Coordinates of C-alpha atoms in Angstrom, one line a residue:
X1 CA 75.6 126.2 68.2
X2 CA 74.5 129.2 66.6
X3 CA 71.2 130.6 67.8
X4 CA 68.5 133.4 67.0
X5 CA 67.3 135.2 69.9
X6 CA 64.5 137.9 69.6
X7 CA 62.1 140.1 72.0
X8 CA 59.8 142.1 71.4
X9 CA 57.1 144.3 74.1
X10 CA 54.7 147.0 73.9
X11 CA 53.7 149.6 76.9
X12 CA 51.8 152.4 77.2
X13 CA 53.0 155.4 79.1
X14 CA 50.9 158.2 80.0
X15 CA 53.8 160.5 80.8
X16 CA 57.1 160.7 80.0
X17 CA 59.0 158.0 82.1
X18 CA 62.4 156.7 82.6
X19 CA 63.2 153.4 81.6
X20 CA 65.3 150.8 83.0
X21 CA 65.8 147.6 79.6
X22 CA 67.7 144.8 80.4
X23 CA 67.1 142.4 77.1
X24 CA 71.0 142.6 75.8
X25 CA 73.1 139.9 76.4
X26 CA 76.9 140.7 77.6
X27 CA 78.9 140.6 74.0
X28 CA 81.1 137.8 75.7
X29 CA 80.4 135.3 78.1
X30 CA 81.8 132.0 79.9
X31 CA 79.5 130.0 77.6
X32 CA 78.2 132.2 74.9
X33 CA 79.5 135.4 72.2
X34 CA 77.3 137.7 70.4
X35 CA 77.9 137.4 66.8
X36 CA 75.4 140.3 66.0
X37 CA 72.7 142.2 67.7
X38 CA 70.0 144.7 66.8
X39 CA 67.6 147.1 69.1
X40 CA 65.0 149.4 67.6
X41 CA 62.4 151.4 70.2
X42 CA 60.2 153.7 69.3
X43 CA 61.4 157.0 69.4
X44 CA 63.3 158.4 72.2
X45 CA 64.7 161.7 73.4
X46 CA 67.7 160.0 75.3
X47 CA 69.2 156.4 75.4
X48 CA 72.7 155.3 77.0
X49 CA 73.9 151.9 77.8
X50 CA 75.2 151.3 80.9
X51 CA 76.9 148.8 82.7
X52 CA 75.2 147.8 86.5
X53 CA 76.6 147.2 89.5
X54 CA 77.4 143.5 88.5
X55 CA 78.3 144.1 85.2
X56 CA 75.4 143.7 83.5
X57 CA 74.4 145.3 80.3
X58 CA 71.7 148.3 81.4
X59 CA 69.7 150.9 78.5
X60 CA 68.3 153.5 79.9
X61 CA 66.0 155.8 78.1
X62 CA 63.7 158.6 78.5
X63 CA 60.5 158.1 76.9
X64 CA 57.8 160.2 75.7
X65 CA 54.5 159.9 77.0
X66 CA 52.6 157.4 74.6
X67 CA 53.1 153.6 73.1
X68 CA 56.5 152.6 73.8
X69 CA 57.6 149.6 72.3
X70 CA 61.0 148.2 71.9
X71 CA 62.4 144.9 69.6
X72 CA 65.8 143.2 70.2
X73 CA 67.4 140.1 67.8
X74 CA 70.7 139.0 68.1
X75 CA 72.7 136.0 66.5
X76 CA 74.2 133.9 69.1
X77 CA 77.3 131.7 69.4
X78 CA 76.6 129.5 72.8
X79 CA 78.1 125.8 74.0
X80 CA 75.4 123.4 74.8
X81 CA 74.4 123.6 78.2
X82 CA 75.8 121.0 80.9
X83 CA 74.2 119.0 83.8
X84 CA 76.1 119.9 87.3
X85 CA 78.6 117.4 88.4
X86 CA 77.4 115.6 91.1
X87 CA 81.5 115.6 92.2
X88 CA 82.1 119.5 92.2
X89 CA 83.5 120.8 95.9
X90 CA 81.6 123.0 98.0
X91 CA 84.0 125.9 99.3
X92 CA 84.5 126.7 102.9
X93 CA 83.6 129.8 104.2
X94 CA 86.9 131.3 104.2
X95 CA 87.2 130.2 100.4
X96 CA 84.8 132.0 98.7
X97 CA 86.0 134.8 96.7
X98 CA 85.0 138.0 98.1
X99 CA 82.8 138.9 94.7
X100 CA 81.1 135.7 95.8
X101 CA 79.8 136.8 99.5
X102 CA 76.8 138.5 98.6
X103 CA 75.2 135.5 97.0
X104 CA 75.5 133.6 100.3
X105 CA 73.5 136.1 102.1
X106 CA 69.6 136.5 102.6
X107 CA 68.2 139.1 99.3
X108 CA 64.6 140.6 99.2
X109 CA 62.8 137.8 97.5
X110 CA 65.7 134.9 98.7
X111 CA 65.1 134.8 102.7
X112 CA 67.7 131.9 103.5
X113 CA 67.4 132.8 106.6
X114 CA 63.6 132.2 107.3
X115 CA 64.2 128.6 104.9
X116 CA 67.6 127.5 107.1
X117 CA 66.0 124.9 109.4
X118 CA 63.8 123.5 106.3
X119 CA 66.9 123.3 104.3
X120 CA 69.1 121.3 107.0
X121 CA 66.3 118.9 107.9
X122 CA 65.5 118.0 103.8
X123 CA 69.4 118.6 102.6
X124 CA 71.9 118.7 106.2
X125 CA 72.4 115.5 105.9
X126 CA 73.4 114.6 102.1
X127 CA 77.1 114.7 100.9
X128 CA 78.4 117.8 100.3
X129 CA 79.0 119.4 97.1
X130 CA 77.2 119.0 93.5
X131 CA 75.5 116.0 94.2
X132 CA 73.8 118.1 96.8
X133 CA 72.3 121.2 94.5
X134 CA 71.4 118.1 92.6
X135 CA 69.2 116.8 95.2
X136 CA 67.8 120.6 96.2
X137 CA 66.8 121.2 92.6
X138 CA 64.7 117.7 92.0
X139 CA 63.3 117.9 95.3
X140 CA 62.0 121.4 93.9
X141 CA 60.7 120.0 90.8
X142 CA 58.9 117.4 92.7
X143 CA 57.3 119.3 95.3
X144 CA 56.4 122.2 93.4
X145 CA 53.7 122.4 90.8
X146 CA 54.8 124.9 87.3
X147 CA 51.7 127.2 87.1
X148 CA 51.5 130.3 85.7
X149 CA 49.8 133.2 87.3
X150 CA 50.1 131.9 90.8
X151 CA 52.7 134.6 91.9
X152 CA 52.9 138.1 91.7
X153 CA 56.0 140.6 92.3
X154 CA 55.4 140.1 96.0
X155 CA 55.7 136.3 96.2
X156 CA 59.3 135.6 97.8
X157 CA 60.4 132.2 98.6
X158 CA 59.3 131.6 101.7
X159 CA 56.2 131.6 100.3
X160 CA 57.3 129.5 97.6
X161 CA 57.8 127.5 100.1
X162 CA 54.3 127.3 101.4
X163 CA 52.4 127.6 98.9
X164 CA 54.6 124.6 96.8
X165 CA 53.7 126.5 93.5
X166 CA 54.6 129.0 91.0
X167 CA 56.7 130.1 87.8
X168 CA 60.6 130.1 87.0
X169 CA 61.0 133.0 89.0
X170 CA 59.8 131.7 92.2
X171 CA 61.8 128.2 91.5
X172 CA 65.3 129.9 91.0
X173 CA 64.2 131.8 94.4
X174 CA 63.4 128.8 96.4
X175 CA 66.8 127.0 95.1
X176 CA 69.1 130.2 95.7
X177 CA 67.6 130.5 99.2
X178 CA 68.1 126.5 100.1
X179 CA 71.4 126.8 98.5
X180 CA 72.6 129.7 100.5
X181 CA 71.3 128.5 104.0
X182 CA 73.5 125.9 103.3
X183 CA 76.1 128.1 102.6
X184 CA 76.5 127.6 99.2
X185 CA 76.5 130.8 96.9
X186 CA 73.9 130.8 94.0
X187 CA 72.8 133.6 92.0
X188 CA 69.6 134.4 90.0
X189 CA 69.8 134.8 86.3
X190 CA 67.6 136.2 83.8
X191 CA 68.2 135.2 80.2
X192 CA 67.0 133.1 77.0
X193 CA 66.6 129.7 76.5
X194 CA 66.5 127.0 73.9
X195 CA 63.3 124.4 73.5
X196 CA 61.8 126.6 76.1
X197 CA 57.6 126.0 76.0
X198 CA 56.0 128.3 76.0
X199 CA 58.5 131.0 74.4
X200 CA 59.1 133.7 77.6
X201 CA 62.8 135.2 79.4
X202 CA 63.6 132.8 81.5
X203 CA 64.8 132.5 85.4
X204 CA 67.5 130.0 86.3
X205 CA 70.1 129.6 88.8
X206 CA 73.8 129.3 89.1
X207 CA 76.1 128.0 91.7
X208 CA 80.3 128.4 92.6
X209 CA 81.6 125.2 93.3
X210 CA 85.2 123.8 92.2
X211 CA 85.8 127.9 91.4
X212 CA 82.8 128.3 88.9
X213 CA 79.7 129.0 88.6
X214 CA 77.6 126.1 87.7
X215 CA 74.3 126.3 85.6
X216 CA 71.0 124.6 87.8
X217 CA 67.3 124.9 86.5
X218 CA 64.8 123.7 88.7
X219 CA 61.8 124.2 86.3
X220 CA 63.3 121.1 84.4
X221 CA 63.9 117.5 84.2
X222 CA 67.1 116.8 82.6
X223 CA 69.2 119.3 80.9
X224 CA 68.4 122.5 79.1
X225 CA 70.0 122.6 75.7
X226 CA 71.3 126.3 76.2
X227 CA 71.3 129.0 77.6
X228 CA 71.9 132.8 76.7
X229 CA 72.2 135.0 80.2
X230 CA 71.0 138.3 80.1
X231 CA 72.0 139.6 83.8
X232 CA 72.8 138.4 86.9
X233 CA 72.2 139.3 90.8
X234 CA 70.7 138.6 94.1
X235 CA 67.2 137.9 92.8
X236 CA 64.7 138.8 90.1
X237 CA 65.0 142.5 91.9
X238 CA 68.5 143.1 90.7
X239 CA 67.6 141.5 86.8
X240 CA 64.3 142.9 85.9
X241 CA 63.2 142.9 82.2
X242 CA 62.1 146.4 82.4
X243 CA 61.5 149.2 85.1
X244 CA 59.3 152.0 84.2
X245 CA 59.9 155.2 86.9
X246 CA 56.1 156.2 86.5
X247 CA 52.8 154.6 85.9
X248 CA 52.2 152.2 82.4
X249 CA 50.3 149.7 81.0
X250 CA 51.9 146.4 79.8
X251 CA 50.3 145.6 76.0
X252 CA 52.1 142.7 74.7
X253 CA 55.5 140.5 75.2
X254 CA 57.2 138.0 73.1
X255 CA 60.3 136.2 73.1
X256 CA 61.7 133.3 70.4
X257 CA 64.8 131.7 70.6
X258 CA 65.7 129.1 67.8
X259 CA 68.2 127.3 66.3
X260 CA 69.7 128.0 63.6
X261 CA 69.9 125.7 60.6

């Protein structure tokens, strides 16, 4: 399917800052390809696009103190998204690629080490593998209530956890931490999504078993039609939208992803 994805925000800076935009797709991806793509900012003294530490797609500018507003689109080729296989293999220890590791470790917002005994007493017991992550993300989307302005940049998943509330951001967390105290890898991702209400970037989560990764959303029940990823990494620290080096003010934000006829 061929999809129209668009962003838009506003900020206001009151001194020249540098700025950290991650709203590009990579050109190619396992599921998706970017047919065509456009980025207009307010002007800027200096802009380079970079590649992160995982590969991600990373502009960095320098803007001048004022309104800084930025506006991406991009035409998008991407397969419909799939529900996880409840027969996928979980990998042994000693069969996890070594690019793999780091998403089987504790991260700042993703303590699997503070959630391991809640995670063996709700999921030790289930058969291993897809079917598994399965049951992690329903029991997420049953226990937890979708709410939005009930976390902040602070809240982690431990107290996700505790609290049993909060946005995509703090779902994805709470999945990738049961997930790796079980010692399966998972990864946050940041990204666009189809039928999405109401319109925003989205958080999601994806696991390796049987050599992949593997799409999950909490958030949902069913299947999300697609998906376009933005970045991945350990958790929303490693994928964030924008980070200003200096003081601002957020305006506006808005996101749209359709399909297209």
């Amino acid at each position: 399917m061929i999809l129209q994805v668009s962003s838009r925000a506003v900020y206001e800076l009151p001194a020249q800052t540098f700025v950290l935009l991650m709203i590009e797709p990579p050109l190619v991806g396992e599921s998706h390809r970017v047919l065509d793509e456009n980025l207009v900012t307010t002007p800027t003294p200096r802009t380079e696009l970079w590649n992160d530490i995982y590969a991600n797609p990373q502009r960095r500018f320098v803007a001048p103190a004022g309104r800084f507003s930025f506006e991406f689109s991009a035409r998008v080729e991407a397969a419909p998204n799939e529900a996880l296989p409840d027969d996928l293999p979980e990998h042994a220890p000693d069969e996890i690629p070594a690019q793999c590791m780091i998403y089987t470790v504790p991260s700042r917002y993703c303590q699997s080490d503070k959630l391991t005994r809640l995670a063996l007493s709700e999921f030790g017991d289930l058969p291993m593998g897809g079917s598994r992550v399965n049951a992690i993300a329903r029991w997420i989307h049953q226990k937890l209530e979708y709410q939005y302005g009930t976390s902040d940049a602070m809240t982690d998943a431990f107290d996700t956890a505790t609290s049993r509330i909060g946005v995509c951001r703090d779902f994805a967390h709470l999945l990738i931490s049961f997930c790796r105290a079980l010692g399966i890898p998972a990864r946050y991702v940041s990204g666009y999504c189809l039928e999405l209400e109401p319109p925003d970037f989205h958080a999601y989560v994806q696991v390796y078993l049987g050599g992949k990764w593997h799409n999950v959303d909490a958030t949902f029940e069913g299947v999300r039609p697609a998906f376009v990823p933005i970045a991945v990494g350990r958790d929303a620290a490693d994928v964030a939208i924008t980070t200003l080096f200096g003081a601002s003010k957020f305006i506006e934000q808005s996101v749209s992803v359709e399909r297209e006829n």
